[in-house]
Amino acid sequence: MANTKKGILLGAVADDMTGATDLCNTLVARGMRTIQMIGLPGPRDAVPDADAVVVALKSRNLPAADAVRISKRARSWLEKAGAKQFFFKYCSTFDSTDDGNIGPVGDALLKATGGDLTTYCPAFPAAGRSVYNGHLFVGDQLISKTGMRNHPLTPMRDPDLVSVLDRQVTGDVGLVPFDVVNRGPKAIAKAFDQQRANGIRHVIVDAITEKHLIDLGLAGAGLKLMTGGSGAAMGLPDAFRKAGHLGAGKTAAKLPRAKGLSAVIAGSCSVATLGQIEHMKNERPVFYVDAAELADNPGLATDAVRWAKGQMTDGPVLIYVSAKPAQVRKVQKRLGRDAAGELVENALGSVAKGLVKAGVGRLVVAGGETSGAVVSSLGIKALRIGGEIDPGVPWTYATGKTNLHLALKSGNFGQANFFTRAFEVLE
Ligand code: ADP
């Protein structure tokens, strides 16, 4: 059943692409039909038939003013699309600097919604992220003791999220601590009222278990804006259901029937992907595009597509450029790191175009950047999110003209047999 109100229920803005998919996954698993839009939608982009729309931006590392500007534009589009509540999604490690972008974007979106209080909660128990007394833990360590301490762009050296956020927003930052959260939705909602009475607009919420996150969603039903990792959105579908806006959503993950030939494109050099390539070599025909050769022979992408046309009739094929670190370094040394990446990504983008033209209707792509290149080369603007293949990797359906099923796999995700299993799951 579609939602019982016209337009979408939830409008979310995510600060990066894989984070957006993560949030979509959470919402679909809890019964919301969800669309991920890639980049800022334009005024003429149609409103998808969905319960939730997640706009995937690339705003995490932009200057704060730019992140604020595009996030506000995305929210305003979502409001016009009918959204009743808004969510700002960032990483469960609270990736940000003292200048932003979580605080400035949260503040600006809160003002734009006309709301008087918003919540911040990066907890994600399945991945070991919890917030206790306002402090962010990864497993049993404070975030400041983990590798995030030395993150090249957003080093997290202060685990006290109240202080971190305090440096990013105007006005005081409040905390709803564990003992309140543990008492359930009513207690949490009452704490929001107390914070409001003290003039506090930005509130960190403790959460250790999934129950805490679900209770947070229920307590936040009256809030215009909530923010957090994908975990903080866990309770939102239930809150919409409780308010009578959403059905059981048993078919939320249903995609149109898959048609056409099957192929895999790999541009990730991560350990998991290299293993998946080795596995595929024993199962199905594979074609290796040598990145070094690509520099001298741009026709190699066309050769790969021509080869695939003769091989795809009885099952999936793999075209890959992925190589071991020493080989990658050699190419990077010759061409420069960015130029090598761009050369490879452009080639794989044109392979994807060629494959779709040749009748591919089910495509698996390995690699985050590679996925971005493929999606942009195919001109895809929105994905309907389906069921998971492996944790964190759903099948999606490119809405619009393409009639294409796509699985976009971040490099290190998926089991060894991912490239064959993905197509079996789709049947
Ligand atoms: P992951 O998700 O594993 O990080 P990405 O696709 O995000 O994978 O990143 C891999 C990068 O490596 C891409 O920019 C891709 O173009 C580049 N790349 C892949 N194979 C090679 C290669 N053989 N030589 C040089 N660069 C490569």
Tab-separated table of C-alpha atoms and ligand atoms in Angstrom:
chain	number	residue	atom	x	y	z
A	1	MET	CA	0.000	0.000	0.000
A	2	ALA	CA	1.228	3.454	-0.793
A	3	ASN	CA	1.268	6.009	1.978
A	4	THR	CA	-2.111	7.438	2.811
A	5	LYS	CA	-1.174	11.054	2.182
A	6	LYS	CA	-0.455	12.734	-1.114
A	7	GLY	CA	3.203	13.227	-1.947
A	8	ILE	CA	6.127	11.862	0.019
A	9	LEU	CA	6.258	11.547	3.803
A	10	LEU	CA	9.958	11.817	4.527
A	11	GLY	CA	12.447	14.048	2.718
A	12	ALA	CA	16.101	13.377	3.498
A	13	VAL	CA	19.318	15.134	2.539
A	14	ALA	CA	22.467	12.988	2.705
A	15	ASP	CA	25.979	14.442	2.667
A	16	ASP	CA	27.404	11.671	0.459
A	17	MET	CA	26.302	9.013	-2.026
A	18	THR	CA	27.004	5.770	-0.154
A	19	GLY	CA	25.555	7.296	3.030
A	20	ALA	CA	22.391	8.032	1.088
A	21	THR	CA	22.132	4.403	-0.036
A	22	ASP	CA	22.674	3.269	3.542
A	23	LEU	CA	19.749	5.420	4.702
A	24	CYS	CA	17.553	4.178	1.827
A	25	ASN	CA	18.323	0.588	2.848
A	26	THR	CA	17.216	1.288	6.427
A	27	LEU	CA	13.938	2.851	5.314
A	28	VAL	CA	13.120	0.112	2.774
A	29	ALA	CA	13.866	-2.623	5.322
A	30	ARG	CA	11.262	-1.011	7.607
A	31	GLY	CA	8.615	-0.730	4.952
A	32	MET	CA	8.999	2.658	3.247
A	33	ARG	CA	9.139	2.716	-0.559
A	34	THR	CA	12.258	4.792	-1.085
A	35	ILE	CA	13.902	6.642	-3.958
A	36	GLN	CA	17.490	7.888	-3.940
A	37	MET	CA	18.014	10.964	-6.083
A	38	ILE	CA	21.525	11.523	-7.331
A	39	GLY	CA	22.552	15.139	-6.863
A	40	LEU	CA	20.334	18.158	-6.474
A	41	PRO	CA	16.957	17.661	-8.199
A	42	GLY	CA	15.967	20.388	-10.643
A	43	PRO	CA	12.658	22.265	-10.588
A	44	ARG	CA	11.416	20.190	-13.501
A	45	ASP	CA	12.333	16.791	-12.023
A	46	ALA	CA	9.185	14.769	-11.382
A	47	VAL	CA	8.293	13.823	-7.811
A	48	PRO	CA	8.761	10.057	-7.548
A	49	ASP	CA	5.973	7.778	-6.384
A	50	ALA	CA	7.499	6.895	-3.003
A	51	ASP	CA	7.101	7.228	0.759
A	52	ALA	CA	10.615	8.605	1.226
A	53	VAL	CA	13.061	10.440	-1.029
A	54	VAL	CA	16.742	10.710	-0.131
A	55	VAL	CA	18.736	13.319	-2.041
A	56	ALA	CA	22.376	12.228	-2.269
A	57	LEU	CA	24.663	15.263	-2.221
A	58	LYS	CA	28.455	15.409	-2.111
A	59	SER	CA	28.527	18.049	0.594
A	60	ARG	CA	30.525	16.504	3.434
A	61	ASN	CA	33.788	18.192	2.559
A	62	LEU	CA	32.573	21.358	0.867
A	63	PRO	CA	33.128	24.750	2.504
A	64	ALA	CA	30.294	25.124	5.064
A	65	ALA	CA	28.545	27.945	3.170
A	66	ASP	CA	28.348	25.809	0.007
A	67	ALA	CA	27.114	22.758	1.932
A	68	VAL	CA	24.416	24.923	3.541
A	69	ARG	CA	23.339	26.365	0.196
A	70	ILE	CA	22.863	23.066	-1.632
A	71	SER	CA	21.340	21.313	1.393
A	72	LYS	CA	18.741	24.083	1.674
A	73	ARG	CA	17.939	23.800	-2.012
A	74	ALA	CA	17.496	20.029	-1.682
A	75	ARG	CA	15.207	20.488	1.343
A	76	SER	CA	13.136	23.067	-0.390
A	77	TRP	CA	12.622	20.672	-3.360
A	78	LEU	CA	11.611	17.940	-0.921
A	79	GLU	CA	9.135	20.259	0.772
A	80	LYS	CA	7.535	21.036	-2.577
A	81	ALA	CA	7.403	17.261	-3.155
A	82	GLY	CA	5.157	17.028	-0.099
A	83	ALA	CA	7.588	15.948	2.654
A	84	LYS	CA	6.056	16.205	6.133
A	85	GLN	CA	9.303	15.598	8.002
A	86	PHE	CA	12.967	16.085	7.090
A	87	PHE	CA	16.103	14.166	7.929
A	88	PHE	CA	19.729	15.226	7.493
A	89	LYS	CA	21.996	12.180	7.121
A	90	TYR	CA	25.707	12.239	7.922
A	91	CYS	CA	28.242	9.600	8.838
A	92	SER	CA	27.990	7.540	12.021
A	93	THR	CA	31.473	8.799	12.891
A	94	PHE	CA	30.135	12.402	12.910
A	95	ASP	CA	32.693	13.375	10.246
A	96	SER	CA	33.078	17.121	10.489
A	97	THR	CA	35.529	19.894	11.345
A	98	ASP	CA	35.080	22.742	13.834
A	99	ASP	CA	33.841	24.845	10.905
A	100	GLY	CA	31.185	22.351	9.887
A	101	ASN	CA	29.416	20.917	8.085
A	102	ILE	CA	27.042	19.104	10.419
A	103	GLY	CA	26.206	22.054	12.684
A	104	PRO	CA	25.809	24.771	10.026
A	105	VAL	CA	23.691	22.513	7.791
A	106	GLY	CA	21.573	21.311	10.751
A	107	ASP	CA	21.051	24.906	11.897
A	108	ALA	CA	20.130	26.167	8.423
A	109	LEU	CA	17.738	23.283	7.722
A	110	LEU	CA	16.067	23.730	11.114
A	111	LYS	CA	15.465	27.432	10.381
A	112	ALA	CA	14.169	26.597	6.901
A	113	THR	CA	11.637	24.092	8.270
A	114	GLY	CA	10.380	26.591	10.846
A	115	GLY	CA	11.080	24.022	13.573
A	116	ASP	CA	12.270	24.969	17.059
A	117	LEU	CA	14.421	21.947	17.980
A	118	THR	CA	16.394	19.272	16.196
A	119	THR	CA	18.216	16.123	17.296
A	120	TYR	CA	21.695	14.819	16.508
A	121	CYS	CA	22.444	11.127	16.912
A	122	PRO	CA	25.137	9.266	14.944
A	123	ALA	CA	24.617	5.941	16.817
A	124	PHE	CA	24.608	2.831	14.620
A	125	PRO	CA	24.701	-0.241	16.888
A	126	ALA	CA	25.135	-2.785	14.056
A	127	ALA	CA	28.471	-1.126	13.224
A	128	GLY	CA	29.439	-0.598	16.887
A	129	ARG	CA	28.737	3.156	16.997
A	130	SER	CA	27.065	4.301	20.205
A	131	VAL	CA	26.555	7.598	22.006
A	132	TYR	CA	26.747	7.637	25.816
A	133	ASN	CA	26.639	10.797	27.905
A	134	GLY	CA	27.145	12.666	24.665
A	135	HIS	CA	30.361	10.808	23.865
A	136	LEU	CA	30.742	8.892	20.610
A	137	PHE	CA	32.171	5.380	20.813
A	138	VAL	CA	33.272	2.958	18.107
A	139	GLY	CA	33.102	-0.435	19.795
A	140	ASP	CA	34.663	0.073	23.225
A	141	GLN	CA	36.805	3.026	22.164
A	142	LEU	CA	36.091	6.728	22.112
A	143	ILE	CA	36.030	7.986	18.511
A	144	SER	CA	39.102	10.132	19.280
A	145	LYS	CA	41.144	6.966	19.996
A	146	THR	CA	40.350	5.368	16.620
A	147	GLY	CA	41.743	5.911	13.132
A	148	MET	CA	39.252	8.802	12.779
A	149	ARG	CA	41.740	10.807	14.844
A	150	ASN	CA	43.920	11.030	11.752
A	151	HIS	CA	41.289	11.272	9.046
A	152	PRO	CA	42.832	13.438	6.297
A	153	LEU	CA	39.783	15.721	5.909
A	154	THR	CA	37.659	15.446	9.056
A	155	PRO	CA	39.850	14.381	12.004
A	156	MET	CA	37.751	13.578	15.093
A	157	ARG	CA	39.914	14.424	18.111
A	158	ASP	CA	37.129	15.356	20.526
A	159	PRO	CA	34.701	12.535	21.419
A	160	ASP	CA	32.327	14.864	23.315
A	161	LEU	CA	29.674	15.593	20.699
A	162	VAL	CA	28.096	18.362	22.795
A	163	SER	CA	31.382	20.312	22.614
A	164	VAL	CA	31.951	19.378	18.963
A	165	LEU	CA	28.519	20.643	17.947
A	166	ASP	CA	28.813	23.659	20.246
A	167	ARG	CA	31.738	24.865	18.115
A	168	GLN	CA	29.629	24.542	14.965
A	169	VAL	CA	26.319	26.203	15.871
A	170	THR	CA	25.107	29.392	17.524
A	171	GLY	CA	23.311	28.968	20.852
A	172	ASP	CA	23.743	26.248	23.437
A	173	VAL	CA	23.731	22.522	22.723
A	174	GLY	CA	21.708	20.202	24.952
A	175	LEU	CA	21.906	16.503	25.757
A	176	VAL	CA	19.234	13.868	26.270
A	177	PRO	CA	21.253	11.363	28.293
A	178	PHE	CA	21.101	7.580	28.430
A	179	ASP	CA	18.925	7.265	31.566
A	180	VAL	CA	16.197	9.328	29.879
A	181	VAL	CA	16.476	7.601	26.492
A	182	ASN	CA	16.351	4.222	28.207
A	183	ARG	CA	12.935	5.097	29.675
A	184	GLY	CA	11.312	5.242	26.231
A	185	PRO	CA	9.617	7.637	23.806
A	186	LYS	CA	7.493	9.560	26.318
A	187	ALA	CA	10.481	10.370	28.514
A	188	ILE	CA	12.502	11.426	25.477
A	189	ALA	CA	9.704	13.682	24.175
A	190	LYS	CA	9.391	15.260	27.642
A	191	ALA	CA	13.148	15.948	27.640
A	192	PHE	CA	12.727	17.734	24.282
A	193	ASP	CA	10.082	19.979	25.924
A	194	GLN	CA	12.461	20.786	28.784
A	195	GLN	CA	15.245	21.666	26.347
A	196	ARG	CA	12.841	23.888	24.406
A	197	ALA	CA	11.794	25.643	27.606
A	198	ASN	CA	15.482	26.454	28.182
A	199	GLY	CA	15.751	27.921	24.679
A	200	ILE	CA	17.878	25.057	23.363
A	201	ARG	CA	17.489	24.205	19.676
A	202	HIS	CA	20.234	21.637	19.099
A	203	VAL	CA	20.167	18.413	21.119
A	204	ILE	CA	22.538	15.444	21.147
A	205	VAL	CA	20.669	12.221	21.957
A	206	ASP	CA	22.345	9.205	23.569
A	207	ALA	CA	21.636	5.780	22.020
A	208	ILE	CA	23.284	2.414	22.480
A	209	THR	CA	20.771	-0.117	21.198
A	210	GLU	CA	18.402	-0.245	18.229
A	211	LYS	CA	15.509	0.059	20.689
A	212	HIS	CA	16.852	3.475	21.739
A	213	LEU	CA	16.922	4.562	18.086
A	214	ILE	CA	13.397	3.334	17.429
A	215	ASP	CA	12.183	5.154	20.545
A	216	LEU	CA	13.989	8.291	19.350
A	217	GLY	CA	12.073	8.089	16.040
A	218	LEU	CA	8.773	7.762	17.896
A	219	ALA	CA	9.623	10.608	20.285
A	220	GLY	CA	10.586	12.816	17.345
A	221	ALA	CA	7.300	12.386	15.469
A	222	GLY	CA	6.442	16.051	16.045
A	223	LEU	CA	9.866	17.384	15.043
A	224	LYS	CA	10.203	18.949	11.602
A	225	LEU	CA	13.852	17.948	11.317
A	226	MET	CA	15.905	15.119	12.770
A	227	THR	CA	19.558	14.451	11.967
A	228	GLY	CA	21.932	11.536	12.355
A	229	GLY	CA	23.442	8.418	10.872
A	230	SER	CA	21.158	5.933	9.159
A	231	GLY	CA	20.440	4.370	12.580
A	232	ALA	CA	18.664	7.509	13.774
A	233	ALA	CA	16.115	6.998	10.977
A	234	MET	CA	15.203	3.484	12.146
A	235	GLY	CA	12.181	4.611	14.133
A	236	LEU	CA	10.762	6.992	11.523
A	237	PRO	CA	8.756	4.407	9.511
A	238	ASP	CA	7.077	3.185	12.717
A	239	ALA	CA	6.303	6.759	13.722
A	240	PHE	CA	4.602	7.405	10.361
A	241	ARG	CA	2.731	4.118	10.759
A	242	LYS	CA	1.591	5.003	14.252
A	243	ALA	CA	0.302	8.334	12.968
A	244	GLY	CA	-1.724	6.443	10.343
A	245	HIS	CA	0.277	7.763	7.355
A	246	LEU	CA	1.969	4.519	6.290
A	247	GLY	CA	0.764	0.971	5.607
A	248	ALA	CA	2.534	-2.239	6.565
A	249	GLY	CA	4.916	-1.780	3.630
A	250	LYS	CA	5.500	-5.486	3.020
A	251	THR	CA	6.308	-4.838	-0.657
A	252	ALA	CA	8.502	-1.781	-0.106
A	253	ALA	CA	11.545	-3.558	-1.576
A	254	LYS	CA	9.744	-4.718	-4.707
A	255	LEU	CA	11.308	-3.575	-7.965
A	256	PRO	CA	9.980	-3.944	-11.510
A	257	ARG	CA	10.812	-7.274	-13.145
A	258	ALA	CA	14.405	-7.443	-14.364
A	259	LYS	CA	14.935	-7.811	-18.097
A	260	GLY	CA	17.899	-8.042	-20.418
A	261	LEU	CA	21.463	-9.322	-20.309
A	262	SER	CA	23.694	-9.351	-17.215
A	263	ALA	CA	27.155	-7.872	-16.685
A	264	VAL	CA	29.600	-6.753	-14.001
A	265	ILE	CA	32.001	-3.798	-14.221
A	266	ALA	CA	34.761	-3.585	-11.603
A	267	GLY	CA	36.963	-0.546	-11.016
A	268	SER	CA	37.630	-1.098	-7.331
A	269	CYS	CA	41.043	-2.377	-6.243
A	270	SER	CA	39.867	-3.185	-2.712
A	271	VAL	CA	40.707	-6.569	-1.251
A	272	ALA	CA	37.095	-7.813	-1.314
A	273	THR	CA	36.637	-6.859	-4.964
A	274	LEU	CA	39.936	-8.499	-6.012
A	275	GLY	CA	38.689	-11.702	-4.324
A	276	GLN	CA	35.331	-11.444	-6.095
A	277	ILE	CA	37.129	-11.081	-9.444
A	278	GLU	CA	39.192	-14.238	-8.754
A	279	HIS	CA	35.991	-16.096	-7.893
A	280	MET	CA	34.270	-14.902	-11.071
A	281	LYS	CA	37.211	-16.125	-13.216
A	282	ASN	CA	36.243	-19.687	-12.296
A	283	GLU	CA	32.566	-19.166	-13.047
A	284	ARG	CA	32.078	-16.934	-16.096
A	285	PRO	CA	33.977	-15.204	-18.969
A	286	VAL	CA	36.023	-12.181	-17.849
A	287	PHE	CA	37.790	-9.368	-19.758
A	288	TYR	CA	40.704	-7.439	-18.270
A	289	VAL	CA	41.194	-3.840	-19.346
A	290	ASP	CA	44.819	-2.944	-18.697
A	291	ALA	CA	44.905	0.623	-17.320
A	292	ALA	CA	48.433	1.179	-18.680
A	293	GLU	CA	47.341	0.135	-22.165
A	294	LEU	CA	44.240	2.320	-21.887
A	295	ALA	CA	46.438	5.421	-21.858
A	296	ASP	CA	47.784	4.567	-25.336
A	297	ASN	CA	44.683	2.872	-26.714
A	298	PRO	CA	41.371	4.520	-25.779
A	299	GLY	CA	39.624	2.045	-28.151
A	300	LEU	CA	40.064	-0.621	-25.476
A	301	ALA	CA	36.668	0.252	-23.942
A	302	THR	CA	34.989	-0.433	-27.301
A	303	ASP	CA	36.936	-3.713	-27.612
A	304	ALA	CA	35.628	-4.771	-24.188
A	305	VAL	CA	32.012	-4.110	-25.182
A	306	ARG	CA	32.486	-5.935	-28.522
A	307	TRP	CA	33.917	-8.929	-26.616
A	308	ALA	CA	31.002	-8.878	-24.143
A	309	LYS	CA	28.399	-8.947	-26.921
A	310	GLY	CA	29.607	-12.398	-27.934
A	311	GLN	CA	29.690	-13.765	-24.362
A	312	MET	CA	26.595	-12.570	-22.521
A	313	THR	CA	23.920	-14.739	-24.089
A	314	ASP	CA	24.010	-17.455	-21.424
A	315	GLY	CA	24.889	-15.503	-18.276
A	316	PRO	CA	26.824	-12.588	-16.781
A	317	VAL	CA	30.287	-11.468	-17.858
A	318	LEU	CA	32.843	-9.369	-15.992
A	319	ILE	CA	34.860	-6.466	-17.388
A	320	TYR	CA	37.464	-5.257	-14.920
A	321	VAL	CA	40.337	-2.840	-14.691
A	322	SER	CA	41.103	-3.563	-11.031
A	323	ALA	CA	44.708	-4.469	-10.271
A	324	LYS	CA	46.986	-5.212	-7.326
A	325	PRO	CA	48.573	-2.217	-5.528
A	326	ALA	CA	51.992	-2.500	-7.239
A	327	GLN	CA	50.413	-2.359	-10.696
A	328	VAL	CA	48.161	0.541	-9.746
A	329	ARG	CA	51.175	2.446	-8.383
A	330	LYS	CA	53.026	1.909	-11.665
A	331	VAL	CA	50.185	3.425	-13.687
A	332	GLN	CA	49.753	6.262	-11.190
A	333	LYS	CA	53.465	7.036	-11.336
A	334	ARG	CA	53.308	7.325	-15.096
A	335	LEU	CA	50.058	9.306	-15.411
A	336	GLY	CA	49.569	10.915	-11.995
A	337	ARG	CA	47.053	9.581	-9.471
A	338	ASP	CA	44.055	11.735	-10.381
A	339	ALA	CA	44.622	11.445	-14.139
A	340	ALA	CA	44.895	7.651	-13.864
A	341	GLY	CA	41.645	7.498	-11.865
A	342	GLU	CA	39.881	9.752	-14.345
A	343	LEU	CA	41.125	7.772	-17.346
A	344	VAL	CA	39.893	4.510	-15.835
A	345	GLU	CA	36.575	5.946	-14.643
A	346	ASN	CA	35.832	7.502	-18.064
A	347	ALA	CA	36.631	4.206	-19.779
A	348	LEU	CA	34.350	2.232	-17.444
A	349	GLY	CA	31.616	4.842	-17.885
A	350	SER	CA	31.751	4.334	-21.623
A	351	VAL	CA	31.839	0.521	-21.171
A	352	ALA	CA	28.616	0.838	-19.138
A	353	LYS	CA	26.995	2.899	-21.882
A	354	GLY	CA	28.069	0.353	-24.506
A	355	LEU	CA	26.769	-2.572	-22.465
A	356	VAL	CA	23.367	-0.985	-21.880
A	357	LYS	CA	23.137	-0.218	-25.605
A	358	ALA	CA	23.962	-3.875	-26.274
A	359	GLY	CA	20.980	-4.987	-24.173
A	360	VAL	CA	22.300	-5.236	-20.611
A	361	GLY	CA	19.421	-4.723	-18.158
A	362	ARG	CA	21.128	-5.973	-14.987
A	363	LEU	CA	24.431	-4.378	-14.103
A	364	VAL	CA	26.655	-4.785	-11.039
A	365	VAL	CA	29.331	-2.113	-10.485
A	366	ALA	CA	32.170	-2.534	-7.980
A	367	GLY	CA	33.747	0.612	-6.533
A	368	GLY	CA	32.365	3.836	-5.039
A	369	GLU	CA	34.007	6.268	-7.467
A	370	THR	CA	33.461	3.798	-10.282
A	371	SER	CA	29.745	3.675	-9.456
A	372	GLY	CA	29.595	7.479	-9.545
A	373	ALA	CA	31.236	7.470	-12.994
A	374	VAL	CA	28.857	4.794	-14.336
A	375	VAL	CA	25.724	6.488	-13.001
A	376	SER	CA	26.767	9.834	-14.435
A	377	SER	CA	27.749	8.358	-17.807
A	378	LEU	CA	24.335	6.654	-18.050
A	379	GLY	CA	22.634	9.952	-17.083
A	380	ILE	CA	20.811	8.307	-14.163
A	381	LYS	CA	19.162	10.749	-11.770
A	382	ALA	CA	17.130	8.510	-9.473
A	383	LEU	CA	17.220	4.960	-8.131
A	384	ARG	CA	14.374	2.985	-6.594
A	385	ILE	CA	15.859	0.909	-3.765
A	386	GLY	CA	15.126	-2.819	-3.578
A	387	GLY	CA	16.173	-5.707	-1.359
A	388	GLU	CA	19.704	-6.357	-0.111
A	389	ILE	CA	22.114	-8.724	-1.867
A	390	ASP	CA	24.687	-8.612	0.922
A	391	PRO	CA	24.624	-6.238	3.948
A	392	GLY	CA	24.696	-2.655	2.727
A	393	VAL	CA	24.311	-3.456	-0.985
A	394	PRO	CA	20.779	-3.415	-2.388
A	395	TRP	CA	19.584	-3.944	-5.940
A	396	THR	CA	18.246	-0.708	-7.314
A	397	TYR	CA	16.207	0.206	-10.352
A	398	ALA	CA	17.090	3.242	-12.428
A	399	THR	CA	13.841	5.081	-12.936
A	400	GLY	CA	13.390	6.968	-16.189
A	401	LYS	CA	14.246	5.848	-19.674
A	402	THR	CA	16.904	3.258	-18.986
A	403	ASN	CA	14.937	0.266	-17.618
A	404	LEU	CA	18.050	-0.887	-15.816
A	405	HIS	CA	18.627	-2.830	-12.599
A	406	LEU	CA	21.827	-1.655	-10.926
A	407	ALA	CA	23.775	-2.878	-7.902
A	408	LEU	CA	26.391	-0.333	-6.813
A	409	LYS	CA	28.885	-2.001	-4.521
A	410	SER	CA	31.322	-0.067	-2.399
A	411	GLY	CA	34.730	-1.729	-2.949
A	412	ASN	CA	35.104	-3.626	0.303
A	413	PHE	CA	31.511	-4.912	0.534
A	414	GLY	CA	30.129	-8.314	-0.386
A	415	GLN	CA	31.105	-11.959	-0.120
A	416	ALA	CA	33.458	-13.743	-2.548
A	417	ASN	CA	30.611	-14.986	-4.771
A	418	PHE	CA	28.914	-11.568	-4.937
A	419	PHE	CA	29.196	-11.203	-8.727
A	420	THR	CA	27.234	-14.380	-9.462
A	421	ARG	CA	24.966	-14.376	-6.424
A	422	ALA	CA	23.696	-10.868	-7.149
A	423	PHE	CA	21.988	-12.138	-10.316
A	424	GLU	CA	20.593	-15.227	-8.586
A	425	VAL	CA	19.005	-13.026	-5.903
A	426	LEU	CA	17.326	-10.948	-8.619
A	427	GLU	CA	15.537	-13.937	-10.156
B	1	ADP	P1	36.595	1.552	-3.836
B	1	ADP	O1	35.128	1.571	-3.545
B	1	ADP	O2	37.218	0.199	-3.635
B	1	ADP	O3	37.348	2.659	-3.153
B	1	ADP	P2	36.606	3.180	-6.205
B	1	ADP	O4	35.940	2.905	-7.500
B	1	ADP	O5	35.978	4.211	-5.306
B	1	ADP	O6	36.749	1.806	-5.415
B	1	ADP	O7	38.099	3.650	-6.410
B	1	ADP	C1	39.010	2.950	-7.196
B	1	ADP	C2	39.801	3.954	-8.019
B	1	ADP	O8	40.916	3.287	-8.575
B	1	ADP	C3	39.001	4.519	-9.180
B	1	ADP	O9	39.275	5.898	-9.314
B	1	ADP	C4	39.545	3.764	-10.378
B	1	ADP	O10	39.418	4.509	-11.550
B	1	ADP	C5	41.000	3.553	-9.971
B	1	ADP	N1	41.613	2.364	-10.605
B	1	ADP	C6	41.062	1.156	-10.762
B	1	ADP	N2	41.913	0.297	-11.368
B	1	ADP	C7	43.040	0.982	-11.585
B	1	ADP	C8	44.283	0.648	-12.179
B	1	ADP	N3	44.510	-0.576	-12.663
B	1	ADP	N4	45.229	1.594	-12.227
B	1	ADP	C9	44.993	2.837	-11.728
B	1	ADP	N5	43.842	3.219	-11.154
B	1	ADP	C10	42.866	2.313	-11.087
